[in-house]
Structures are given as C-alpha cells and as structure tokens.
PDB file of C-alpha atoms in Angstrom:
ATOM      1  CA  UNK A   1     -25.688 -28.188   3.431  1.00 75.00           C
ATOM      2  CA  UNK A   2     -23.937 -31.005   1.911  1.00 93.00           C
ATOM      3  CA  UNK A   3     -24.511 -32.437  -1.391  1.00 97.00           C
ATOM      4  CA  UNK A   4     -24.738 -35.730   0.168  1.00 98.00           C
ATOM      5  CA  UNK A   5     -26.519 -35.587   2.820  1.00 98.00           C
ATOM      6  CA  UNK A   6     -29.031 -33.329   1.411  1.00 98.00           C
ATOM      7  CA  UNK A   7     -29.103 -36.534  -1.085  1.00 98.00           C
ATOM      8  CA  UNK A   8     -29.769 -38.979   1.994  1.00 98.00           C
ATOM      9  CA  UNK A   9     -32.649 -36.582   3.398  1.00 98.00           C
ATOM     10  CA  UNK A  10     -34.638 -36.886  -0.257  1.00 98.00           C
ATOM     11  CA  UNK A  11     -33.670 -40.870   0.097  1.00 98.00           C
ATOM     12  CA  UNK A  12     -35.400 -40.449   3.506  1.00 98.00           C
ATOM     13  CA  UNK A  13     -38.266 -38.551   1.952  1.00 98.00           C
ATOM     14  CA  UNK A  14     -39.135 -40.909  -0.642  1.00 98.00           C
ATOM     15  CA  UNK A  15     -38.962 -43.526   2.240  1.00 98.00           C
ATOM     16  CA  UNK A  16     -42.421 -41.553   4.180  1.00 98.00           C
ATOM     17  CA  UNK A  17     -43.333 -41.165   0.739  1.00 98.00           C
ATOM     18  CA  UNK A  18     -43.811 -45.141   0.595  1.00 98.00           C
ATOM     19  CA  UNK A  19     -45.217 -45.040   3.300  1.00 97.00           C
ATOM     20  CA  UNK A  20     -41.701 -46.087   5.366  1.00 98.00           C
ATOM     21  CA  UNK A  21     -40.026 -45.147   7.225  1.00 98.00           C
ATOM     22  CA  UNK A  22     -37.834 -41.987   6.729  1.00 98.00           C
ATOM     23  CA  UNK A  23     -33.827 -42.416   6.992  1.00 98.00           C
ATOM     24  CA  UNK A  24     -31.563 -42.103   4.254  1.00 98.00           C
ATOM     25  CA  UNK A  25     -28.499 -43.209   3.760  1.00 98.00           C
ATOM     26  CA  UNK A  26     -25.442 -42.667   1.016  1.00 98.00           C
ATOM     27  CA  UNK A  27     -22.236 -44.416  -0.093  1.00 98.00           C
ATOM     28  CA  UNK A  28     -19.301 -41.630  -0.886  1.00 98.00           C
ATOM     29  CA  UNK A  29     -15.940 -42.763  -2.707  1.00 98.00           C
ATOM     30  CA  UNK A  30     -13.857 -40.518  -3.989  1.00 97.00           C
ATOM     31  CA  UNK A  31     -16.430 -37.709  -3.886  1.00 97.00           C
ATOM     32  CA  UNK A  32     -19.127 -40.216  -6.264  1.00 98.00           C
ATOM     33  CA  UNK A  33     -21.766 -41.391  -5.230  1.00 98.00           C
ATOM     34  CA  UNK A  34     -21.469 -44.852  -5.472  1.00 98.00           C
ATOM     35  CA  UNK A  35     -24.769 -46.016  -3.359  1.00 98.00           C
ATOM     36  CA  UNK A  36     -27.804 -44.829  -1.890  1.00 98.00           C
ATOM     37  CA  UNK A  37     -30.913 -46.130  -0.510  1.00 98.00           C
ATOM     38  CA  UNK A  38     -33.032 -46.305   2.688  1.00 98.00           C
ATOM     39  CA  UNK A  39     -35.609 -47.497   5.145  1.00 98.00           C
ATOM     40  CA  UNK A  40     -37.634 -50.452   3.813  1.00 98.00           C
ATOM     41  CA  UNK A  41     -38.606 -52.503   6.503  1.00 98.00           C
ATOM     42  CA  UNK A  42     -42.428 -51.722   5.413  1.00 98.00           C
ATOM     43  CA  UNK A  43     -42.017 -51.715   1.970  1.00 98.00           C
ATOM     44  CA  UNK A  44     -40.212 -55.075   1.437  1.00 98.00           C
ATOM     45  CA  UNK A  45     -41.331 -56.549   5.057  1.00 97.00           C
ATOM     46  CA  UNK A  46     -37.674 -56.881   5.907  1.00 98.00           C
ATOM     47  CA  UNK A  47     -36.074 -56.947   9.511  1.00 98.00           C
ATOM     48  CA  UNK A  48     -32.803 -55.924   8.332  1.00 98.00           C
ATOM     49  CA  UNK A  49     -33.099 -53.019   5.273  1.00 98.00           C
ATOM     50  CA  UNK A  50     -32.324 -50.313   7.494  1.00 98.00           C
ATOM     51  CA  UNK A  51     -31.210 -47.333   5.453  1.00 98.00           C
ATOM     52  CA  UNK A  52     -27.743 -47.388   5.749  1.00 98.00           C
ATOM     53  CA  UNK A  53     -27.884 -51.508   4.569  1.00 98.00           C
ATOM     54  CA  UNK A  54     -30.295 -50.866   1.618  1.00 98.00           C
ATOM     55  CA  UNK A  55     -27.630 -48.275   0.623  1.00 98.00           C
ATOM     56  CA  UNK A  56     -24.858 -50.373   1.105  1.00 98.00           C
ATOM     57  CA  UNK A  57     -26.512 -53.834  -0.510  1.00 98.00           C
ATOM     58  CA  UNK A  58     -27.626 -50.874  -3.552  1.00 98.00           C
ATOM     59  CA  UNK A  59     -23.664 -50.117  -3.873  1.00 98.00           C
ATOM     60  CA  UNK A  60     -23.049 -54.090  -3.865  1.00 98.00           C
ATOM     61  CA  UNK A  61     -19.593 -55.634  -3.616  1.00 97.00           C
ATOM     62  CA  UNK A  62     -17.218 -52.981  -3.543  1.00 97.00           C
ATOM     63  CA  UNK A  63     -13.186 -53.967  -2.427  1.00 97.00           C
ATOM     64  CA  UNK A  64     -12.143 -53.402   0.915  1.00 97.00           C
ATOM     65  CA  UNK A  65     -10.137 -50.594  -0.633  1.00 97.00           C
ATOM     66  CA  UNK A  66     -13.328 -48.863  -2.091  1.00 98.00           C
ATOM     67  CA  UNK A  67     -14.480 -48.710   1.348  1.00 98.00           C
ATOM     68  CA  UNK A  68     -11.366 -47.852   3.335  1.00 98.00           C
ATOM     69  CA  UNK A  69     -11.868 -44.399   1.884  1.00 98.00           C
ATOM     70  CA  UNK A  70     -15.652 -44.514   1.784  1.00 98.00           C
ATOM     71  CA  UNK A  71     -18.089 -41.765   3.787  1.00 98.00           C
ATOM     72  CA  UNK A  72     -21.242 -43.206   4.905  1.00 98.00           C
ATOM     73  CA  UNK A  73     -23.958 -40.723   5.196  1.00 98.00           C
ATOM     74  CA  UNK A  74     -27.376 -41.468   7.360  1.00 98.00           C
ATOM     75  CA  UNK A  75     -30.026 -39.071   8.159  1.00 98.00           C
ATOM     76  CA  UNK A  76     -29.625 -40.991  11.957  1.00 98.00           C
ATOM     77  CA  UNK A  77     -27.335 -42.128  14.324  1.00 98.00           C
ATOM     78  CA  UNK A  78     -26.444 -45.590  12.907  1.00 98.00           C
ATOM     79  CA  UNK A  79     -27.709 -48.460  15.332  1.00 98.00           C
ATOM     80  CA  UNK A  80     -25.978 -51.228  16.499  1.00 98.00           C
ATOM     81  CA  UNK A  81     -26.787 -53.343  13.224  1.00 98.00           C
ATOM     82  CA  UNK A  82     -25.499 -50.398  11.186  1.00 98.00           C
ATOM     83  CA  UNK A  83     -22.753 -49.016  13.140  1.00 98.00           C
ATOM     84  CA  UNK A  84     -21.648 -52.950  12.900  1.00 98.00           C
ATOM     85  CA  UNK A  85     -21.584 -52.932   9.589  1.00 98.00           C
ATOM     86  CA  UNK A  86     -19.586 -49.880   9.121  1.00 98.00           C
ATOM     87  CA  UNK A  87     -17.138 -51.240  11.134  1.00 98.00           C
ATOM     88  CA  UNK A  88     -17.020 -54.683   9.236  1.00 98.00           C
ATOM     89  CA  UNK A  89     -16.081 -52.801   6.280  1.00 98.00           C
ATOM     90  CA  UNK A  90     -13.850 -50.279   7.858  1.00 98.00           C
ATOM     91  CA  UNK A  91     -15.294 -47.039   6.817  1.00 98.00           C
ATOM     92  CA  UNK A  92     -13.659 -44.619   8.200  1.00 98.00           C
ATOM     93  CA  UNK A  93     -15.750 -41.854   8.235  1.00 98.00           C
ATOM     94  CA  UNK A  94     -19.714 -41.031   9.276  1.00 98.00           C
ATOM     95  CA  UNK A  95     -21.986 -37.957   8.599  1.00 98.00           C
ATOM     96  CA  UNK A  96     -24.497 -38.380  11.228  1.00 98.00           C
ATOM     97  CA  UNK A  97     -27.632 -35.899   9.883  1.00 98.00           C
ATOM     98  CA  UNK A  98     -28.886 -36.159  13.586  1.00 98.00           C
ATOM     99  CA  UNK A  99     -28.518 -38.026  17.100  1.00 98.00           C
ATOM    100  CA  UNK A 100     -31.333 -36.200  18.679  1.00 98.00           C
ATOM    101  CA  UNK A 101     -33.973 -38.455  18.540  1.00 98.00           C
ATOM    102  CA  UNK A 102     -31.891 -41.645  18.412  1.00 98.00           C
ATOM    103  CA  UNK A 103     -28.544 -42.448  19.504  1.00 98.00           C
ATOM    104  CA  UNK A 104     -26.726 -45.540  18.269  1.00 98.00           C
ATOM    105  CA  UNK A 105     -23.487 -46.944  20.048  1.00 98.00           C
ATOM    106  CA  UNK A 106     -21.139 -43.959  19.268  1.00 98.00           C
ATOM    107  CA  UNK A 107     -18.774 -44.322  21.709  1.00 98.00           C
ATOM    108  CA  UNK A 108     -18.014 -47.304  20.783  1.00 98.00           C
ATOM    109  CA  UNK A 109     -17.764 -46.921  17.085  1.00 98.00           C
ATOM    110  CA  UNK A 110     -15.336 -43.854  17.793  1.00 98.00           C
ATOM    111  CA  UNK A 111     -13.220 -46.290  19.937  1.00 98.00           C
ATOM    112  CA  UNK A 112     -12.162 -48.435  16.865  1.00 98.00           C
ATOM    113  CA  UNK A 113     -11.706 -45.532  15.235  1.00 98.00           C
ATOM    114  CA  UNK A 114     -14.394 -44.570  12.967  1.00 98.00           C
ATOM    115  CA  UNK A 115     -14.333 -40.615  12.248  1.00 98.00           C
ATOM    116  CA  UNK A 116     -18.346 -39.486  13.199  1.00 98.00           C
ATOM    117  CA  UNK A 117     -19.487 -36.171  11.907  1.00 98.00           C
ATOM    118  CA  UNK A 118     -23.036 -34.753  13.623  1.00 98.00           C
ATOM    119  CA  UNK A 119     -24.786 -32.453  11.797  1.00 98.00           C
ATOM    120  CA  UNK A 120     -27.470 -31.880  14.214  1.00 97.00           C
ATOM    121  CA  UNK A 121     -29.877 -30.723  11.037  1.00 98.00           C
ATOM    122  CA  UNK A 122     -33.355 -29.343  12.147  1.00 98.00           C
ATOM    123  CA  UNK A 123     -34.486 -31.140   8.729  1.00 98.00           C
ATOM    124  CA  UNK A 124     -33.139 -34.462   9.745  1.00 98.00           C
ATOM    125  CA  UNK A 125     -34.650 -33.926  13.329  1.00 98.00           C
ATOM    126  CA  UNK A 126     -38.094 -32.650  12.245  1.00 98.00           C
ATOM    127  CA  UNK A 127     -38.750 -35.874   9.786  1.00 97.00           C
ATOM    128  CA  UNK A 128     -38.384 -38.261  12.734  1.00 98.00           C
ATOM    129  CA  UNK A 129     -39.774 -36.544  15.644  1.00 98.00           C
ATOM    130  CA  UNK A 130     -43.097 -36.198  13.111  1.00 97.00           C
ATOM    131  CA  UNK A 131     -42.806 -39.859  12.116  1.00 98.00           C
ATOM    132  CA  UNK A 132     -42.196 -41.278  15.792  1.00 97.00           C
ATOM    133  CA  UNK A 133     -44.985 -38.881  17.165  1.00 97.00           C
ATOM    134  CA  UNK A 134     -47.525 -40.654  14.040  1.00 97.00           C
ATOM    135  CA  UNK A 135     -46.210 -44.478  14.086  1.00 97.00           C
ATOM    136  CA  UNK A 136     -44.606 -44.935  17.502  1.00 96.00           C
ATOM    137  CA  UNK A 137     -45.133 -48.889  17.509  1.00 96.00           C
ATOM    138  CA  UNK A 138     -43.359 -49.076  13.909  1.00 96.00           C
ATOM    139  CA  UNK A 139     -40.682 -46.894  15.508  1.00 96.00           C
ATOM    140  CA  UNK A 140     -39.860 -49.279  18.416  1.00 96.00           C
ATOM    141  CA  UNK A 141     -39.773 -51.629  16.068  1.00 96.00           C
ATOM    142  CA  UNK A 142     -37.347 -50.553  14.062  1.00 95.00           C
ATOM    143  CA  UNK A 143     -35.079 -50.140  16.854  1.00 96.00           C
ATOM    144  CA  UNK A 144     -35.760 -53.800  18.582  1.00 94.00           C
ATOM    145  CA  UNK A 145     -38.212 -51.896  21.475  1.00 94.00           C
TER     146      UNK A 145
ATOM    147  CA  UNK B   1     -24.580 -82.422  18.249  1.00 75.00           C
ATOM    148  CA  UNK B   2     -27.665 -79.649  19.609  1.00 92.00           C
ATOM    149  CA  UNK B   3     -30.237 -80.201  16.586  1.00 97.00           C
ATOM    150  CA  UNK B   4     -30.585 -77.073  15.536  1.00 98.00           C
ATOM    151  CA  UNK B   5     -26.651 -76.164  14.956  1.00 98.00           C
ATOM    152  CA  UNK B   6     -27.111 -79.420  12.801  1.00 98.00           C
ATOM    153  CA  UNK B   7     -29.607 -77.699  10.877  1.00 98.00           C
ATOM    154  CA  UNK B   8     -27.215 -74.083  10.799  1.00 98.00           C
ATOM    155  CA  UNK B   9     -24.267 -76.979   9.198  1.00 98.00           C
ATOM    156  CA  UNK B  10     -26.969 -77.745   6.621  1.00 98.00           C
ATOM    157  CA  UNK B  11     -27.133 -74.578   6.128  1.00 98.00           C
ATOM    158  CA  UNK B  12     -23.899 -74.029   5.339  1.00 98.00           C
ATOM    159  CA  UNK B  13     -23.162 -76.751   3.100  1.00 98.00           C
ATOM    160  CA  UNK B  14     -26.144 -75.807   0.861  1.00 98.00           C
ATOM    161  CA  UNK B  15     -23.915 -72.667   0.894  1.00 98.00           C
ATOM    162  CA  UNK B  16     -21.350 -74.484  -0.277  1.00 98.00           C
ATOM    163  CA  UNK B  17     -23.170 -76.487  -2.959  1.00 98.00           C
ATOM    164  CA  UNK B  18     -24.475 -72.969  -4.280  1.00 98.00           C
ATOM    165  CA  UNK B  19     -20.975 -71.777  -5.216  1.00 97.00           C
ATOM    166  CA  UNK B  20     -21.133 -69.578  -2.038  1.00 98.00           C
ATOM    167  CA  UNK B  21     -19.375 -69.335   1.103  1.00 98.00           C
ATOM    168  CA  UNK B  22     -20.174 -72.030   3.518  1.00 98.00           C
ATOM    169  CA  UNK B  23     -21.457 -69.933   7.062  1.00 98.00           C
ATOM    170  CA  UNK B  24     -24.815 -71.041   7.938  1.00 98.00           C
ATOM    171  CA  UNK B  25     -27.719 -70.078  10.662  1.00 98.00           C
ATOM    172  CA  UNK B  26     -30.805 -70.499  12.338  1.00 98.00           C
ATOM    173  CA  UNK B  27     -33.136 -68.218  14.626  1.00 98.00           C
ATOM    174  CA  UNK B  28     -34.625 -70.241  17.348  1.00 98.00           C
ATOM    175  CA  UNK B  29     -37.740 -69.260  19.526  1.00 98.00           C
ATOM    176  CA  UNK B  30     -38.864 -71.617  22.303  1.00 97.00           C
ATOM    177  CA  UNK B  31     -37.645 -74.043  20.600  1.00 97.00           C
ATOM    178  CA  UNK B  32     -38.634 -73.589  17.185  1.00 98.00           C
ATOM    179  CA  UNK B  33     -37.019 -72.160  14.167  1.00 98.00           C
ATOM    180  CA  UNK B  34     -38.036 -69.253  12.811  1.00 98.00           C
ATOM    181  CA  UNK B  35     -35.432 -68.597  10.302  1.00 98.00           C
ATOM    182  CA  UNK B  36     -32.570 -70.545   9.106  1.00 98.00           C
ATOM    183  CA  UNK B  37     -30.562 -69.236   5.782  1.00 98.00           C
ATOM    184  CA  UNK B  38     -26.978 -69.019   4.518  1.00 98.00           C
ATOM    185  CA  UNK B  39     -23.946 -66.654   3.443  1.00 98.00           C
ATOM    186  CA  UNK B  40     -25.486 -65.453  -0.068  1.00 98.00           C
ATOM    187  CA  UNK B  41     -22.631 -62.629  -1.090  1.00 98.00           C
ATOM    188  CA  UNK B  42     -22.142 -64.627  -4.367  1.00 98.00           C
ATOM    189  CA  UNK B  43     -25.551 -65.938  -5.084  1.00 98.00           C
ATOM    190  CA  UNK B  44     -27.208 -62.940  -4.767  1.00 98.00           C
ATOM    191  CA  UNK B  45     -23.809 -60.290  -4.927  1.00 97.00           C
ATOM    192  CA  UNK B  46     -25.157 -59.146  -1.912  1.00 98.00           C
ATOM    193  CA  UNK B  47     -22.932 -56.813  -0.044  1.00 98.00           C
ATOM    194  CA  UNK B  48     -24.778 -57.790   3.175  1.00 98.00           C
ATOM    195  CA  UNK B  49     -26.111 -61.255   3.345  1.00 98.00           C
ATOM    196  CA  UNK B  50     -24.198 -62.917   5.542  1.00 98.00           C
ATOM    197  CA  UNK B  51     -25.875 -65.808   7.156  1.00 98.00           C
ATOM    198  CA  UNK B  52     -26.726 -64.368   9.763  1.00 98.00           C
ATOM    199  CA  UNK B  53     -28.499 -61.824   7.744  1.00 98.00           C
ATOM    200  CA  UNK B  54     -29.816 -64.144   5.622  1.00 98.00           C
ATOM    201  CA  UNK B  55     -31.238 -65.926   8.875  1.00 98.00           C
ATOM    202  CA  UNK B  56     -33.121 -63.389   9.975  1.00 98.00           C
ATOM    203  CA  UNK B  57     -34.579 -61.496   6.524  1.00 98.00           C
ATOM    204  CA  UNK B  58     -36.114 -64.980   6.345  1.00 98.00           C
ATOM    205  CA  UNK B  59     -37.956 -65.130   9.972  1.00 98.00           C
ATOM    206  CA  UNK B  60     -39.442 -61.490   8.771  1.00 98.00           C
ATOM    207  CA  UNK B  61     -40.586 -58.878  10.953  1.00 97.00           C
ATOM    208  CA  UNK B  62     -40.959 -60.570  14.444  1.00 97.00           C
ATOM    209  CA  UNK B  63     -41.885 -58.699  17.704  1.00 97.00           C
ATOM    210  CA  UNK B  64     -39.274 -57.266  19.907  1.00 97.00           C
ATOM    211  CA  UNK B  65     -40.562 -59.962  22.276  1.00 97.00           C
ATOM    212  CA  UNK B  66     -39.609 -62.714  20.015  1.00 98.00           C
ATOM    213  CA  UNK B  67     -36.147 -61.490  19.636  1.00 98.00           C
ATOM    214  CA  UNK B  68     -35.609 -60.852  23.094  1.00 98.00           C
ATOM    215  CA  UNK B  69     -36.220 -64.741  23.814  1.00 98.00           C
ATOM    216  CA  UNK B  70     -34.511 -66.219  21.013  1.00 98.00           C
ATOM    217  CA  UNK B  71     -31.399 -68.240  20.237  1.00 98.00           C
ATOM    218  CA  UNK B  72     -29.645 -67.282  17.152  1.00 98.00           C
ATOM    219  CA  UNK B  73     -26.894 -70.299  16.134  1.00 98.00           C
ATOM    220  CA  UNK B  74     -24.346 -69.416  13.727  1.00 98.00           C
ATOM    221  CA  UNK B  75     -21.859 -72.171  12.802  1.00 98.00           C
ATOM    222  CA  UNK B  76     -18.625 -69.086  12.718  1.00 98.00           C
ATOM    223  CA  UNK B  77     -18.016 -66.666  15.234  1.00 98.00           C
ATOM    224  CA  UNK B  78     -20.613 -63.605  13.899  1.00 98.00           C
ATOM    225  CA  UNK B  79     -18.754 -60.424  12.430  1.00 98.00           C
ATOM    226  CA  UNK B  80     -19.054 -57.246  13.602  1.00 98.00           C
ATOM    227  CA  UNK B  81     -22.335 -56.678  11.319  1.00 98.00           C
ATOM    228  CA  UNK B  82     -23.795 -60.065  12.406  1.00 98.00           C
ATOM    229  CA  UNK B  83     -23.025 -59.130  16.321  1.00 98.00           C
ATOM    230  CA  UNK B  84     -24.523 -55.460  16.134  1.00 98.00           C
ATOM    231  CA  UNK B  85     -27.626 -57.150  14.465  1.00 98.00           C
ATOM    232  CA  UNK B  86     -27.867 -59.394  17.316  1.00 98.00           C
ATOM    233  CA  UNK B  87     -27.266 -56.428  19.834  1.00 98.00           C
ATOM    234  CA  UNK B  88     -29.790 -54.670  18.084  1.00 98.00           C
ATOM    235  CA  UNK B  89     -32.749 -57.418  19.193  1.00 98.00           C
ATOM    236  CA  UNK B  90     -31.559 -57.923  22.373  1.00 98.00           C
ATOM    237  CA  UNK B  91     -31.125 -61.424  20.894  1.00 98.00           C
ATOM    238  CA  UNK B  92     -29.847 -62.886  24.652  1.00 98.00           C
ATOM    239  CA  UNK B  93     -27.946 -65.279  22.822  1.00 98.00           C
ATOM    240  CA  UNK B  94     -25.828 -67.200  20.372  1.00 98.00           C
ATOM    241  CA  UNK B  95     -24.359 -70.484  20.016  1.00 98.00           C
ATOM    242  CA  UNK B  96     -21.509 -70.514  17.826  1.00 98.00           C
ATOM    243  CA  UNK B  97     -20.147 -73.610  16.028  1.00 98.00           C
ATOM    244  CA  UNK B  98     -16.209 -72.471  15.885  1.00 98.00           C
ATOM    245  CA  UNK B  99     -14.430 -69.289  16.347  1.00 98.00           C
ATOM    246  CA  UNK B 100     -10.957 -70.620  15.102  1.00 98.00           C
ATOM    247  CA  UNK B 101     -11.025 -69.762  11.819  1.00 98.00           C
ATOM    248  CA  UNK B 102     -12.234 -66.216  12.272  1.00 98.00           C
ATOM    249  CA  UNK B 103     -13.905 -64.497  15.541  1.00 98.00           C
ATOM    250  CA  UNK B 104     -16.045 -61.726  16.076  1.00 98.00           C
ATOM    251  CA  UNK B 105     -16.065 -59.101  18.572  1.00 98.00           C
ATOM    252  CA  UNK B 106     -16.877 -61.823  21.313  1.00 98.00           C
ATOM    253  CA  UNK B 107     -15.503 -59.397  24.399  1.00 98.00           C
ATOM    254  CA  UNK B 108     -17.288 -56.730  22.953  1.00 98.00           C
ATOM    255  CA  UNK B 109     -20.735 -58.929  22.669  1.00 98.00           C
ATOM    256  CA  UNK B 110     -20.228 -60.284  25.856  1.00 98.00           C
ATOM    257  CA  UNK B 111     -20.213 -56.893  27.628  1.00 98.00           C
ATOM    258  CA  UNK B 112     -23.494 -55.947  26.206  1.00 98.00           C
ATOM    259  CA  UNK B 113     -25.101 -58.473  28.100  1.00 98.00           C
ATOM    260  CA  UNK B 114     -25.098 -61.620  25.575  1.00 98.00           C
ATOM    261  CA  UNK B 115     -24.453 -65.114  26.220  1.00 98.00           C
ATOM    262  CA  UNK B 116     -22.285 -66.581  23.951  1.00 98.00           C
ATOM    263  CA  UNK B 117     -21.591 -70.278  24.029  1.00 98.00           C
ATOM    264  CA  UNK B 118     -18.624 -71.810  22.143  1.00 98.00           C
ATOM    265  CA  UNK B 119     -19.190 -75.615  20.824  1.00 98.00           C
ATOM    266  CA  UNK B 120     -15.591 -75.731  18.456  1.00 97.00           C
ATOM    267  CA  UNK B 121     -17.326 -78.364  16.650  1.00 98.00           C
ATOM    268  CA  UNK B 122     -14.985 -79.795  14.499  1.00 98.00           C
ATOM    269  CA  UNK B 123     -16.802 -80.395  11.155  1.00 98.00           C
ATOM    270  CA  UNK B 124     -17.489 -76.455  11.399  1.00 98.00           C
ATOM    271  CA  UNK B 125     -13.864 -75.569  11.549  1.00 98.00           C
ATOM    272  CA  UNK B 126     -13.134 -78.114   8.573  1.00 98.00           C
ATOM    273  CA  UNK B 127     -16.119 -76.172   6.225  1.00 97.00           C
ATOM    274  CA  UNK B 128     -14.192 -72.780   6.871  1.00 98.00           C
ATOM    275  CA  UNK B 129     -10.343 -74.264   6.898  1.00 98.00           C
ATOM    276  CA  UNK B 130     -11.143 -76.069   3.254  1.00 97.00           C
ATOM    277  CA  UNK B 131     -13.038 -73.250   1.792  1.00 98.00           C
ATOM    278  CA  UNK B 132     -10.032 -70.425   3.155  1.00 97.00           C
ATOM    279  CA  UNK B 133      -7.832 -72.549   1.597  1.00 97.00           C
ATOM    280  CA  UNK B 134      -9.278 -72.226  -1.739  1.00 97.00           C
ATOM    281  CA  UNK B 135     -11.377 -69.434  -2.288  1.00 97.00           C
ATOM    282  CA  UNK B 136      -8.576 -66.999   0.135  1.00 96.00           C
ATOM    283  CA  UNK B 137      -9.868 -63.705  -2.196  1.00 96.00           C
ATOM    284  CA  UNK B 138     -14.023 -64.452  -1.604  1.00 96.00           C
ATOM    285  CA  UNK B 139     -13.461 -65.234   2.174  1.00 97.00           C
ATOM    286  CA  UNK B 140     -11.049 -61.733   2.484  1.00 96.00           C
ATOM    287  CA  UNK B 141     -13.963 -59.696   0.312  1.00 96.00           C
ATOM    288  CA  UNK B 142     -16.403 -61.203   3.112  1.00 95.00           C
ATOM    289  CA  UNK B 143     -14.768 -60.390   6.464  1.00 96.00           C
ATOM    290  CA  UNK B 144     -13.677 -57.069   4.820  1.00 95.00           C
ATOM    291  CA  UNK B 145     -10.077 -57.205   4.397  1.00 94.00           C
TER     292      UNK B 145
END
C-alpha cells in the first residue's frame, strides 16, 4: 500500500485510540510529508477538526503554489466541509482510502477538476464500519445527521 | 441594518484591529447567537480559520437539529470551504453582507437547497475594498490564489 496512506490509517488509529473518531488524513508536496493529522471532534470538542482540516491547519500556511501540487490523503471520502476546502486551495489530487461507508460530493469535486483516487482498502473500510456499528449517534454527528 | 449582521461587522473590525483580515460571522438559532468569531489566519497562522470557521468552532458541538434551523451571517460571500461547511449542516441559510469584492460558489450553494440572501451593504464592501488594497498578498494567501 502506499506510504501515505498507510500513514493516514495509523493517524486514524491513534484517533480510536483517543477515543475519536478514526479518519486520517495527510498533506503530500513534492513526495514530503508536509502535514498530517485527524479526527478530533471528541478530543478538542470541535465542530470543524475533521481529519483532513486538523491535517491541513497541522501543515499551516503553505503558498498557493505548495498546494497546487499537493496530494491530500483521507482514510474517507472527504465531505462537503472537506471536499470544500480542497477545492479552496486547489489541490489537485485526492487518495480516497474508502467511499464505502461514506460518500462525500464526488461528482462534484471531479467537475472542477480535482483528480480523486479510491482505494477501496478493506483496512480503511473495516475501522469505520466497527466504529459506526459502536458510536452510531457520534457518527451522524460527524456528518451533520 | 438586521442586528445580527451588525454584530458579524463587529466582528470583522475586531479582525481588523487584530492585524487580521477583516471577514466576520455569526451563527444564529431562533434568534439567538450561538457563535460569532472572525478571520484568524494571522492571529493564530491558521490555515483554516476563516470566519466562518471561526464562527462555528466557537458555538461547539451543536445537534444536527440546531444546524438545520440556523442562520449563519457572514459579512463576504463564503468560500468554497465556508459553503461546504454550511452544506455540511444543512445550515438552510446565509445572509451575506457583500459579494463584490469576492463571491463564493453562490450557484453551486443555491442548488443544494440553501437560501442565500444578498444585503450589498456598503460599509462591508468598504472593509474588504480598503484592506485588498493594502494587504493584496494576505487577502490572495486567504482565497487561495
């Protein structure tokens, strides 16, 4: 599997480790790592650290440049928030661990011409189905249900 | 002027006092505010905190209930990261003080079922046109170009 997202799965797993919720996420420029963070809406009582944002707040201000030829890596379909923010910055490229158990607005994202990459990983899938089947309610919440 | 778009001006011009960028918001619920905070990509070198952000990290967790009735004012049309936030929550809708100086994916927003409403108030447009004029390289880094 890939370095990277094989990074954002153990990002995920220290999230369920926290007791949080488990989706990693990773900034890629230029093949470095340049952040990488996830899930914390239990651990910091926030409504907007979704993986992919706690990565790219960990990263901070990078130029527009640094992310014109960024990858961002999630463990799971980036929602609307996240697929948003993506598109703010213009990163052109997504590796999507899975869009099994969620699906964020893909169409759309491709239509301004984002690049998405599914992995469909059985790792990726597994960690969510086992944490929506034990906290559905902090599920739904993370995803405005 | 609506009260609480007042309030998202105040907002903004504590912004502005801070050294920051002067975009300001508040979360309404049946008529109260929940949240109300400001752009804080130089106070805090957040990558992420736009108002609008800022806005709702401060109402904390709510209930997808709460969302789904509020108002969420913004005194500039909300980027791309702002909007998919919004979309998100189901947030039904958003009053926005100008969208001269910059606009969002309004069409887009639209489509997805949100009302937007439009108030070109004047003293908005003059925060944005002042600060563009001098600080041209922060505003770029914040809109992603």
């Amino acid at each position: 599997m890939d370095e990277f997202l094989k990074l954002a799965i153990e990002e995920a797993r220290k999230g369920l480790a926290e007791g949080g919720i488990p989706i990693g996420s990773v900034l890629v420029v230029d093949g470095q790592v340049r952040g990488q963070g996830h899930n914390r809406r239990v651990q910091k009582g926030s409504a907007i650290l979704h993986a992919e944002m706690d990565c790219l707040e960990a990263a901070g201000r990078l130029t527009a440049k640094d992310y014109q030829r960024a990858v961002l890596y999630s463990t799971l379909s980036p929602c609307d928030m996240c697929s948003g923010t993506a598109l703010l910055y213009k990163i052109p490229k997504i590796v999507i661990g899975e869009n099994q158990t969620f699906q964020g607005p893909e169409e759309y994202v491709r239509s301004r011409g984002v690049q998405l990459e599914i992995v469909d990983s059985a790792e990726c899938i597994e960690l969510m189905r086992e944490f929506i089947a034990q906290r559905p309610e902090l599920w739904n919440e993370d995803i405005g249900v």
